[in-house]
Amino acid sequence: ISIIQVQNLLAQQIPHLQKVGNEQQLIVSGKPFLILGGELGNSTATTMESMEPVWPRLDSLNLNTILVPVYWELLEPKEGEFQYKLVEDLIIEARKHDLKLTFLWFGAWKNSMSSHAPAWVKLDQQRFPRAKSESGESQEILTPFSEETLEAEINAYRHLMRHIKGVDAGHQTVILMQPENEIGMLSSARDHSRLANRKFKEEVPADLIQYFQKNRSELNPEFLEVWKKNGFKTEGNWAEVFGKGLHTDEIFMAYYFAKYTNQISAAGKEEYALPTFVNAALNRPDVKPGDYPSAGPLPHILDVWKAASPEIDFYAPDFYNPRFKHWNDLYVRQDNPLFVPEHRFDNTVAAKALYTIGHYEALGFSPFSIEQIPGEPLSHKEKKLAEVYKVIDQIKPLLNKYRGQGKIEGVLLDKEVSEAKFVLGDYEFTAEHTFNLGWEPDAASEEWEPSGAIIIQTGENEFYFAGFGVSLKMKNLKDKSGRVGILKTDLGCFEDDQWKVYRHLNGDQTHQGRHIRSFVDDVSIQRFELYKYD
Ligand code: N0T
């Protein structure tokens, strides 16, 4: 069979995750795919009319993927009667705009609440029981312990996936699914409905304990502490194994939320096996379970989710909190690939897109409420993101080639942390925010725009830099003197995957050979070669 036939066969595969080196990669139509994404606000994609002014806006941002909600209430307004038109139109229009889609299934839970369940579900509280608070009050939250609810939702999600397969399997416009959205228990840490209370008194399921025993050395330390405190018990009900308290309530809920969502994901995959992920609203330190959306796939209970939801491919953090690095580090444990499906659309996203894709070799990045105000001229942060996505798109061939081999790094710098060190090959790099040089007018200002870059090693002494607001100094670790010079630096771009030099950089642009740099207002790609001297 010919190369073309092989390529066609590959292209027919469903989008999937593949291990490359020590990282994972998303494969779409047989090729690596990096998500340069944006998530739409919750209500924008509910009619095509409402989407009309949004499409050109999306085009101007250089996105290759949008994350778009699909409401259960709109898909199945009457039980058993499915309305596919909106989903189908979105797929067709996205294709026209050369955009891939990640659908967010707003099913039983959207940010803890059950706001997107159809009216026929909301109104029939006998058949679809609610979660109850500790004081016995009904919540606008469906209990995850109801078989009826699970069955009804599975049916809806199956229909959705079957339909997507029908209209899209040949195109692979839809590349990823997110069942539910920011699952989490409020305002009590656990559901106190009759069904929940019954489960809470049962033995902790053996599959969970077995998972903990098997993966004991890898469990999250915070979680391990809870289990240890109670003497690593392996038998008994929830309170017996994990002790009494809010943390146990959260572990219990996490297990059953995960079990439920796993069954949704698994049923969908039986129809059309797109990869799935579940996103988490991050908690803040010193806030008790129940006061934040508890029991979602948060780092301290990610092990519970991993044990109970093997049919979910990965878990992803949403960023509205500070401490970007801290949280990302917690999400790349145990082979979980990083994807940032939501980040508040502020002036840090351009730098963070570079950092996430460089440092974590993430599957992608996606600011939230990407459409902002259609019609208005692009604001500074939007232009910046568009420029950054453009350069990341250009260096994609390099990112794909060197993925998972320890040859890619990313930096994120701001006023507080304006310097970072990293090693690639024989070289130790010191990256600094260019405002430290003091040459740019904004360097003296109170607020610093965060800066970021991706650095890729493509030869022993050859590197590419993509980013802005970063300067690099190098030291050779193998050499006694450590002295390193810049042999050549070029500014350029990739055209049809070929490197094209636009300018030879020297003189002031390298500070007469002292460093590699690109100013804050200058999102650029540079190729440079280093050499040692005694
Ligand atoms: C996000 C979004 C949307 C420190 C909020 C974040 C999206 C959902 N929830 O606009 O609703 O659908 O996933 C919750 C974080 C609250 C902010 C905490 C401030």
Coordinates of C-alpha atoms and ligand atoms in Angstrom, one line a residue:
I1 CA 0.0 0.0 0.0
S2 CA 1.2 3.5 -0.9
I3 CA 2.2 6.3 1.4
I4 CA -0.9 8.2 0.3
Q5 CA -3.1 5.3 1.3
V6 CA -1.4 5.1 4.7
Q7 CA -1.9 8.8 5.2
N8 CA -5.6 8.5 4.4
L9 CA -5.9 5.6 6.8
L10 CA -4.3 7.7 9.5
A11 CA -6.5 10.6 8.8
Q12 CA -9.6 8.5 9.3
Q13 CA -8.7 7.7 12.9
I14 CA -10.7 9.5 15.6
P15 CA -8.9 12.3 17.4
H16 CA -7.0 10.7 20.2
L17 CA -4.1 11.2 22.6
Q18 CA -0.8 9.7 21.9
K19 CA 2.3 9.3 24.1
V20 CA 5.5 10.9 22.5
G21 CA 8.6 10.7 24.6
N22 CA 7.6 11.7 28.1
E23 CA 4.6 13.8 27.0
Q24 CA 1.2 13.3 25.5
Q25 CA 0.0 14.8 22.3
L26 CA -3.4 15.3 20.7
I27 CA -3.6 13.7 17.3
V28 CA -6.3 15.0 14.8
S29 CA -6.7 13.6 11.3
G30 CA -3.5 11.6 11.9
K31 CA -1.4 14.7 12.7
P32 CA -0.3 16.4 16.0
F33 CA -2.6 19.1 17.0
L34 CA -1.9 21.9 19.4
I35 CA -4.9 23.8 20.8
L36 CA -4.5 27.5 20.4
G37 CA -7.9 28.1 21.8
G38 CA -10.5 30.3 23.3
E39 CA -13.7 29.5 25.2
L40 CA -16.9 31.3 24.4
G41 CA -18.9 32.9 27.1
N42 CA -21.7 30.7 28.4
S43 CA -24.7 32.0 26.5
T44 CA -23.2 33.3 23.2
A45 CA -23.4 30.1 21.1
T46 CA -27.1 29.4 21.9
T47 CA -28.3 30.7 18.5
M48 CA -26.6 31.2 15.2
E49 CA -27.9 34.8 15.1
S50 CA -26.0 35.5 18.4
M51 CA -22.9 33.9 16.9
E52 CA -23.0 36.0 13.7
P53 CA -20.9 38.9 14.8
V54 CA -18.6 36.6 16.8
W55 CA -17.1 34.6 13.9
P56 CA -15.1 37.5 12.4
R57 CA -13.9 38.3 15.8
L58 CA -12.6 34.8 16.3
D59 CA -10.9 34.9 12.9
S60 CA -8.9 37.9 13.9
L61 CA -7.6 36.2 17.0
N62 CA -5.7 33.5 15.2
L63 CA -7.4 30.7 17.1
N64 CA -7.5 27.2 15.8
T65 CA -10.0 25.9 18.3
I66 CA -13.0 27.2 20.2
L67 CA -14.5 25.7 23.3
V68 CA -18.3 25.9 23.0
P69 CA -21.1 24.8 25.4
V70 CA -23.8 22.4 24.4
Y71 CA -26.8 22.7 26.7
W72 CA -28.7 19.6 27.6
E73 CA -31.9 21.7 27.9
L74 CA -31.5 22.9 24.3
L75 CA -30.5 19.5 22.9
E76 CA -33.4 17.7 24.5
P77 CA -36.1 20.2 25.3
K78 CA -38.7 17.4 25.5
E79 CA -37.7 14.0 26.7
G80 CA -36.6 11.8 23.8
E81 CA -37.0 14.7 21.2
F82 CA -33.6 15.9 20.1
Q83 CA -32.8 19.2 18.5
Y84 CA -29.5 18.9 16.6
K85 CA -29.7 21.9 14.4
L86 CA -27.7 24.2 16.6
V87 CA -24.9 21.7 17.1
E88 CA -24.8 20.9 13.5
D89 CA -24.8 24.6 12.4
L90 CA -21.9 25.3 14.8
I91 CA -19.9 22.5 13.4
I92 CA -20.5 23.6 9.8
E93 CA -19.7 27.2 10.5
A94 CA -16.6 26.4 12.6
R95 CA -15.3 24.4 9.6
K96 CA -15.9 27.4 7.3
H97 CA -13.7 29.4 9.6
D98 CA -11.1 26.7 9.9
L99 CA -11.7 26.3 13.5
K100 CA -11.8 23.0 15.5
L101 CA -14.4 22.6 18.3
T102 CA -14.3 21.3 21.8
F103 CA -17.8 20.9 23.1
L104 CA -18.5 21.5 26.7
W105 CA -21.4 19.3 27.7
F106 CA -23.5 21.4 30.2
G107 CA -25.4 18.4 31.4
A108 CA -26.3 17.6 35.0
W109 CA -23.8 20.1 36.4
K110 CA -22.5 23.5 35.3
N111 CA -20.5 25.2 38.0
S112 CA -22.0 23.0 40.7
M113 CA -25.5 23.9 39.8
S114 CA -27.9 22.0 37.6
S115 CA -29.0 25.0 35.6
H116 CA -28.7 23.4 32.2
A117 CA -30.8 20.3 32.8
P118 CA -34.0 20.4 30.7
A119 CA -37.2 21.7 32.2
W120 CA -38.7 18.2 32.2
V121 CA -35.8 17.2 34.5
K122 CA -36.0 20.2 36.7
L123 CA -39.8 19.9 37.2
D124 CA -39.8 16.2 38.1
Q125 CA -38.0 16.1 41.4
Q126 CA -39.4 12.7 42.3
R127 CA -37.8 11.1 39.3
F128 CA -34.7 13.3 39.3
P129 CA -34.0 14.0 43.0
R130 CA -32.0 16.9 44.3
A131 CA -29.0 17.1 46.5
K132 CA -29.7 18.2 50.0
S133 CA -27.7 20.4 52.3
E134 CA -26.7 19.2 55.8
S135 CA -29.9 20.9 57.2
G136 CA -32.0 18.9 54.7
E137 CA -32.7 21.8 52.3
S138 CA -33.1 20.9 48.6
Q139 CA -30.5 22.4 46.3
E140 CA -30.7 23.4 42.6
I141 CA -28.2 20.6 42.2
L142 CA -29.1 17.1 41.0
T143 CA -27.9 14.3 43.3
P144 CA -25.3 12.2 41.6
F145 CA -26.8 9.1 43.3
S146 CA -29.8 8.8 41.2
E147 CA -29.9 6.0 38.6
E148 CA -32.8 7.7 36.8
T149 CA -30.8 10.9 36.3
L150 CA -27.7 9.1 35.2
E151 CA -29.8 7.1 32.7
A152 CA -31.5 10.1 31.3
E153 CA -28.3 12.0 30.9
I154 CA -26.5 9.1 29.3
N155 CA -29.3 8.9 26.8
A156 CA -28.9 12.5 25.9
Y157 CA -25.1 12.4 25.7
R158 CA -25.2 9.2 23.6
H159 CA -27.5 10.9 21.1
L160 CA -25.2 13.9 21.0
M161 CA -22.1 11.8 20.3
R162 CA -23.9 9.6 17.8
H163 CA -24.9 12.8 15.9
I164 CA -21.5 14.3 16.1
K165 CA -20.1 11.1 14.6
G166 CA -22.6 11.2 11.8
V167 CA -21.9 14.7 10.7
D168 CA -18.3 15.0 11.6
A169 CA -16.3 11.8 11.7
G170 CA -15.0 12.4 8.2
H171 CA -13.9 15.9 9.1
Q172 CA -12.8 15.8 12.7
T173 CA -13.9 19.3 13.4
V174 CA -14.9 18.3 16.9
I175 CA -11.7 17.1 18.6
L176 CA -12.4 16.9 22.3
M177 CA -15.4 16.7 24.7
Q178 CA -15.7 18.1 28.2
P179 CA -18.5 16.3 30.1
E180 CA -20.1 18.6 32.7
N181 CA -18.5 21.9 33.7
E182 CA -16.7 22.7 37.0
I183 CA -18.4 19.9 38.9
G184 CA -18.4 20.7 42.6
M185 CA -20.5 20.5 45.7
L186 CA -21.9 23.6 47.4
S187 CA -22.9 24.7 50.0
S188 CA -22.5 21.6 52.2
A189 CA -19.4 19.5 51.5
R190 CA -21.5 16.5 50.8
D191 CA -25.0 15.7 49.6
H192 CA -27.3 14.8 52.5
S193 CA -30.2 13.4 50.4
R194 CA -31.6 10.0 51.3
L195 CA -29.8 8.3 48.5
A196 CA -26.5 9.9 49.5
N197 CA -26.8 9.1 53.2
R198 CA -27.4 5.5 52.3
K199 CA -24.3 5.3 50.2
F200 CA -22.3 7.1 52.9
K201 CA -23.0 4.3 55.3
E202 CA -21.8 1.7 52.9
E203 CA -18.3 0.2 52.7
V204 CA -15.8 2.2 50.8
P205 CA -15.8 0.5 47.4
A206 CA -12.9 -2.0 46.9
D207 CA -11.9 -0.5 43.5
L208 CA -11.0 2.8 45.3
I209 CA -9.0 1.1 48.0
Q210 CA -7.2 -1.1 45.5
Y211 CA -6.3 1.9 43.4
F212 CA -4.8 3.6 46.5
Q213 CA -2.8 0.5 47.4
K214 CA -1.5 0.1 44.0
N215 CA -0.5 3.7 43.5
R216 CA 0.5 4.4 47.1
S217 CA 3.9 5.9 46.3
E218 CA 2.4 8.3 43.8
L219 CA -0.6 9.6 45.7
N220 CA -1.0 13.3 46.4
P221 CA 0.8 14.0 49.7
E222 CA -2.1 16.0 51.0
F223 CA -4.4 13.2 50.4
L224 CA -2.0 10.6 51.7
E225 CA -1.9 12.6 55.0
V226 CA -5.7 12.2 55.4
W227 CA -5.6 8.4 54.8
K228 CA -2.5 8.0 57.0
K229 CA -4.1 9.9 59.9
N230 CA -6.6 7.2 60.0
G231 CA -4.0 4.5 59.9
F232 CA -4.2 3.6 56.2
K233 CA -7.4 1.6 56.9
T234 CA -8.6 -0.5 54.0
E235 CA -12.0 -1.6 55.2
G236 CA -15.1 0.1 56.6
N237 CA -17.5 2.8 55.7
W238 CA -16.3 6.3 54.6
A239 CA -16.0 7.7 58.1
E240 CA -14.2 4.6 59.3
V241 CA -11.6 4.6 56.5
F242 CA -11.0 8.3 56.2
G243 CA -12.2 9.6 59.5
K244 CA -15.1 11.9 60.3
G245 CA -15.1 15.4 58.8
L246 CA -15.4 17.6 55.8
H247 CA -12.4 16.1 54.0
T248 CA -14.1 12.7 54.1
D249 CA -17.3 14.3 52.8
E250 CA -15.3 15.6 49.9
I251 CA -13.6 12.4 49.1
F252 CA -16.9 10.6 49.2
M253 CA -18.5 13.1 46.8
A254 CA -15.5 13.1 44.5
Y255 CA -15.8 9.3 44.1
Y256 CA -19.4 9.4 43.2
F257 CA -19.2 12.5 41.0
A258 CA -16.3 10.8 39.2
K259 CA -18.2 7.5 38.9
Y260 CA -21.2 9.3 37.4
T261 CA -19.1 11.4 35.0
N262 CA -17.1 8.4 34.0
Q263 CA -20.3 6.6 32.9
I264 CA -21.3 9.6 30.8
S265 CA -17.9 9.7 29.2
A266 CA -17.9 5.9 28.6
A267 CA -21.3 5.8 27.0
G268 CA -20.4 8.7 24.7
K269 CA -17.2 6.9 23.7
E270 CA -19.2 3.8 22.8
E271 CA -20.9 6.0 20.2
Y272 CA -17.9 8.1 19.1
A273 CA -14.7 7.8 21.1
L274 CA -13.5 11.4 21.2
P275 CA -11.1 12.0 24.1
T276 CA -12.7 13.6 27.2
F277 CA -11.6 15.8 30.0
V278 CA -13.1 17.3 33.1
N279 CA -12.3 20.8 34.3
A280 CA -12.0 22.1 37.8
A281 CA -12.7 25.4 39.6
L282 CA -9.6 25.7 41.7
N283 CA -10.0 26.1 45.5
R284 CA -8.2 28.6 47.6
P285 CA -6.0 27.8 50.6
D286 CA -7.8 28.0 54.0
V287 CA -11.3 27.7 52.5
K288 CA -13.3 24.7 53.8
P289 CA -14.9 22.0 51.6
G290 CA -18.5 23.2 50.9
D291 CA -17.4 26.8 50.8
Y292 CA -15.7 26.3 47.4
P293 CA -17.1 24.0 44.7
S294 CA -15.8 20.8 46.4
A295 CA -15.1 17.3 45.1
G296 CA -14.3 18.3 41.5
P297 CA -11.0 17.0 40.1
L298 CA -8.8 19.2 42.4
P299 CA -5.2 18.3 43.0
H300 CA -5.8 17.1 46.6
I301 CA -8.4 14.6 45.5
L302 CA -7.3 13.9 41.9
D303 CA -6.3 10.4 43.0
V304 CA -10.0 9.7 43.8
W305 CA -11.0 10.9 40.4
K306 CA -8.3 8.9 38.7
A307 CA -9.4 5.8 40.5
A308 CA -13.1 6.3 39.7
S309 CA -13.0 7.7 36.2
P310 CA -10.6 5.7 33.9
E311 CA -12.8 6.7 30.9
I312 CA -11.9 10.4 31.3
D313 CA -8.6 11.1 29.6
F314 CA -7.4 14.0 31.7
Y315 CA -8.3 16.7 34.2
A316 CA -7.8 20.4 33.6
P317 CA -7.5 23.5 35.8
D318 CA -9.5 26.7 35.2
F319 CA -7.7 29.9 36.2
Y320 CA -9.4 32.7 38.0
N321 CA -7.0 32.4 41.0
P322 CA -3.4 33.5 41.3
R323 CA -0.5 31.1 41.5
F324 CA -0.4 29.9 37.9
K325 CA 2.8 27.8 38.2
H326 CA 1.8 26.3 41.5
W327 CA -1.5 24.9 40.2
N328 CA -0.1 23.7 36.9
D329 CA 2.7 21.8 38.7
L330 CA 0.0 20.0 40.6
Y331 CA -1.8 19.0 37.4
V332 CA 1.1 17.4 35.6
R333 CA 1.6 14.6 38.1
Q334 CA 0.9 11.0 37.2
D335 CA 1.0 11.4 33.4
N336 CA -1.9 13.9 33.4
P337 CA -1.2 16.1 30.3
L338 CA -1.8 19.8 30.9
F339 CA -4.6 21.7 29.2
V340 CA -5.8 25.1 30.3
P341 CA -9.4 25.3 29.1
E342 CA -10.1 28.5 30.9
H343 CA -8.1 31.5 32.0
R344 CA -9.6 34.8 32.8
F345 CA -9.0 36.9 29.7
D346 CA -6.6 39.4 31.2
N347 CA -3.3 40.9 30.0
T348 CA -1.4 37.8 31.2
V349 CA -2.8 35.3 28.8
A350 CA -0.4 35.9 25.9
A351 CA 2.6 35.3 28.1
K352 CA 0.9 32.4 29.8
A353 CA 0.1 30.7 26.5
L354 CA 3.8 30.7 25.7
Y355 CA 4.8 29.5 29.1
T356 CA 2.2 26.7 29.2
I357 CA 3.0 25.3 25.8
G358 CA 6.8 25.7 26.3
H359 CA 7.4 24.7 29.9
Y360 CA 4.6 22.1 30.3
E361 CA 4.4 21.1 26.6
A362 CA 0.6 21.4 27.2
L363 CA -2.0 20.2 24.8
G364 CA -3.2 23.8 24.6
F365 CA -4.4 27.0 26.1
S366 CA -7.7 28.8 26.0
P367 CA -8.7 32.1 27.6
F368 CA -12.3 32.3 28.8
S369 CA -14.9 34.6 27.2
I370 CA -12.8 34.9 24.1
E371 CA -15.3 36.8 22.0
Q372 CA -15.3 39.8 24.3
I373 CA -17.2 42.7 22.7
P374 CA -17.8 42.0 19.0
G375 CA -17.5 45.1 16.8
E376 CA -15.1 47.0 19.0
P377 CA -11.5 47.2 17.7
L378 CA -9.2 44.6 19.2
S379 CA -7.8 45.6 22.6
H380 CA -4.2 45.4 23.5
K381 CA -4.5 42.0 25.2
E382 CA -6.5 40.6 22.3
K383 CA -3.9 41.8 19.8
K384 CA -1.1 40.3 21.9
L385 CA -2.8 37.0 22.1
A386 CA -3.4 36.9 18.4
E387 CA 0.3 37.7 17.7
V388 CA 1.4 35.0 20.1
Y389 CA -0.9 32.4 18.6
K390 CA 0.5 33.3 15.2
V391 CA 4.1 32.7 16.3
I392 CA 3.2 29.5 18.1
D393 CA 1.4 28.3 15.1
Q394 CA 4.5 29.0 13.0
I395 CA 6.9 27.1 15.3
K396 CA 4.5 24.1 15.5
P397 CA 6.7 21.9 13.4
L398 CA 9.5 22.4 15.9
L399 CA 7.2 21.8 18.8
N400 CA 6.0 18.6 17.3
K401 CA 9.5 17.4 16.4
Y402 CA 11.0 18.0 19.8
R403 CA 8.1 17.2 22.0
G404 CA 8.7 15.0 25.0
Q405 CA 12.5 15.0 24.7
G406 CA 13.4 17.7 27.2
K407 CA 14.4 20.2 24.4
I408 CA 11.6 22.7 24.9
E409 CA 11.3 25.3 27.7
G410 CA 9.0 28.1 28.5
V411 CA 9.3 31.2 30.7
L412 CA 6.8 33.5 32.3
L413 CA 8.2 36.7 33.8
D414 CA 6.7 39.6 35.6
K415 CA 7.7 42.4 38.0
E416 CA 7.7 40.0 41.1
V417 CA 9.5 37.2 39.4
S418 CA 11.6 38.8 36.7
E419 CA 14.2 36.2 36.3
A420 CA 14.2 32.4 35.6
K421 CA 16.9 29.9 35.0
F422 CA 16.7 26.7 32.9
V423 CA 18.9 24.2 31.2
L424 CA 18.8 23.0 27.6
G425 CA 21.6 20.6 26.5
D426 CA 25.0 22.0 27.7
Y427 CA 23.6 25.5 28.3
E428 CA 22.3 27.2 31.3
F429 CA 20.0 30.1 30.4
T430 CA 19.1 33.0 32.5
A431 CA 15.9 34.6 31.2
E432 CA 15.0 38.1 32.3
H433 CA 12.0 40.4 31.8
T434 CA 13.4 43.0 29.3
F435 CA 12.1 45.8 31.6
N436 CA 15.1 44.8 33.8
L437 CA 17.3 46.3 31.0
G438 CA 15.5 49.6 31.5
W439 CA 15.5 50.6 27.8
E440 CA 11.7 50.3 27.1
P441 CA 9.6 53.3 28.1
D442 CA 7.2 51.2 30.2
A443 CA 10.1 49.8 32.2
A444 CA 9.6 52.6 34.7
S445 CA 5.9 52.1 35.1
E446 CA 4.2 50.7 38.2
E447 CA 2.5 47.8 36.4
W448 CA 4.6 45.5 34.2
E449 CA 3.0 43.5 31.4
P450 CA 4.0 39.9 32.0
S451 CA 6.3 38.5 29.3
G452 CA 6.9 35.0 28.1
A453 CA 8.8 32.8 25.6
I454 CA 9.3 29.4 24.3
I455 CA 12.9 28.2 23.7
I456 CA 13.6 25.1 21.6
Q457 CA 16.9 23.4 21.2
T458 CA 17.3 22.2 17.7
G459 CA 21.0 21.3 17.6
E460 CA 23.9 21.1 20.0
N461 CA 24.4 24.9 19.7
E462 CA 21.3 25.9 17.8
F463 CA 18.1 27.3 19.3
Y464 CA 14.8 29.0 18.4
F465 CA 13.2 31.6 20.5
A466 CA 9.5 32.7 20.2
G467 CA 8.0 35.3 22.5
F468 CA 8.2 38.8 23.8
G469 CA 9.7 40.8 26.7
V470 CA 12.4 38.3 27.4
S471 CA 16.2 38.6 27.3
L472 CA 18.5 35.5 27.5
K473 CA 22.0 35.1 28.8
M474 CA 23.8 31.8 28.5
K475 CA 26.5 29.8 30.3
N476 CA 28.1 26.6 29.2
L477 CA 27.8 24.0 31.9
K478 CA 30.3 21.6 30.3
D479 CA 33.1 24.2 30.0
K480 CA 35.2 25.4 32.9
S481 CA 35.1 29.0 31.9
G482 CA 31.5 28.7 30.9
R483 CA 31.9 31.6 28.5
V484 CA 29.5 31.6 25.7
G485 CA 29.1 33.9 22.7
I486 CA 26.4 34.5 20.2
L487 CA 27.6 33.3 16.8
K488 CA 24.5 34.4 14.9
T489 CA 21.0 35.6 15.6
D490 CA 18.3 36.0 13.0
L491 CA 14.8 37.3 13.2
G492 CA 12.4 35.5 10.9
C493 CA 9.3 33.4 10.3
F494 CA 8.3 30.0 9.0
E495 CA 6.7 29.9 5.6
D496 CA 5.4 26.5 4.6
D497 CA 7.4 25.1 7.5
Q498 CA 10.6 26.6 6.1
W499 CA 12.6 29.1 8.1
K500 CA 12.9 32.5 6.3
V501 CA 15.2 35.1 7.6
Y502 CA 13.7 38.6 7.7
R503 CA 16.5 40.4 9.5
H504 CA 20.0 39.7 10.8
L505 CA 20.1 40.9 14.4
N506 CA 23.3 42.4 15.8
G507 CA 24.5 45.6 17.3
D508 CA 21.9 47.1 19.7
Q509 CA 19.5 44.3 18.9
T510 CA 21.8 41.8 20.8
H511 CA 23.5 44.5 22.9
Q512 CA 26.6 43.9 20.8
G513 CA 26.5 40.1 21.3
R514 CA 25.7 40.1 25.0
H515 CA 22.2 38.6 24.9
I516 CA 19.3 37.4 22.9
R517 CA 16.2 39.6 23.4
S518 CA 12.9 40.6 22.2
F519 CA 11.1 43.6 23.7
V520 CA 7.7 43.6 25.2
D521 CA 6.0 45.1 22.1
D522 CA 7.8 42.8 19.8
V523 CA 6.4 39.3 19.6
S524 CA 9.0 37.5 17.5
I525 CA 10.8 34.4 16.4
Q526 CA 14.5 34.2 16.4
R527 CA 17.0 31.5 15.5
F528 CA 20.3 31.7 17.2
E529 CA 23.6 29.8 17.4
L530 CA 26.0 29.8 20.3
Y531 CA 29.7 29.1 20.7
K532 CA 32.2 28.7 23.5
Y533 CA 35.3 30.7 24.0
D534 CA 38.2 30.5 26.5
Ligands
N0T1 C1 -16.0 29.6 35.1 C2 -16.5 30.9 34.4 C3 -17.7 30.5 33.6 C4 -11.2 34.4 42.7 C5 -16.7 32.1 35.2 C6 -15.2 30.2 37.2 C7 -17.4 29.1 33.1 C8 -16.9 28.5 34.4 N1 -16.2 29.6 36.5 O1 -16.9 33.2 34.3 O2 -18.9 30.5 34.4 O3 -18.4 28.4 32.6 O4 -16.2 27.3 34.1 C9 -15.5 30.3 38.7 C10 -14.4 31.0 39.4 C11 -15.0 32.1 40.2 C12 -14.0 33.3 40.4 C13 -13.1 33.2 41.7 C14 -12.4 34.5 41.9

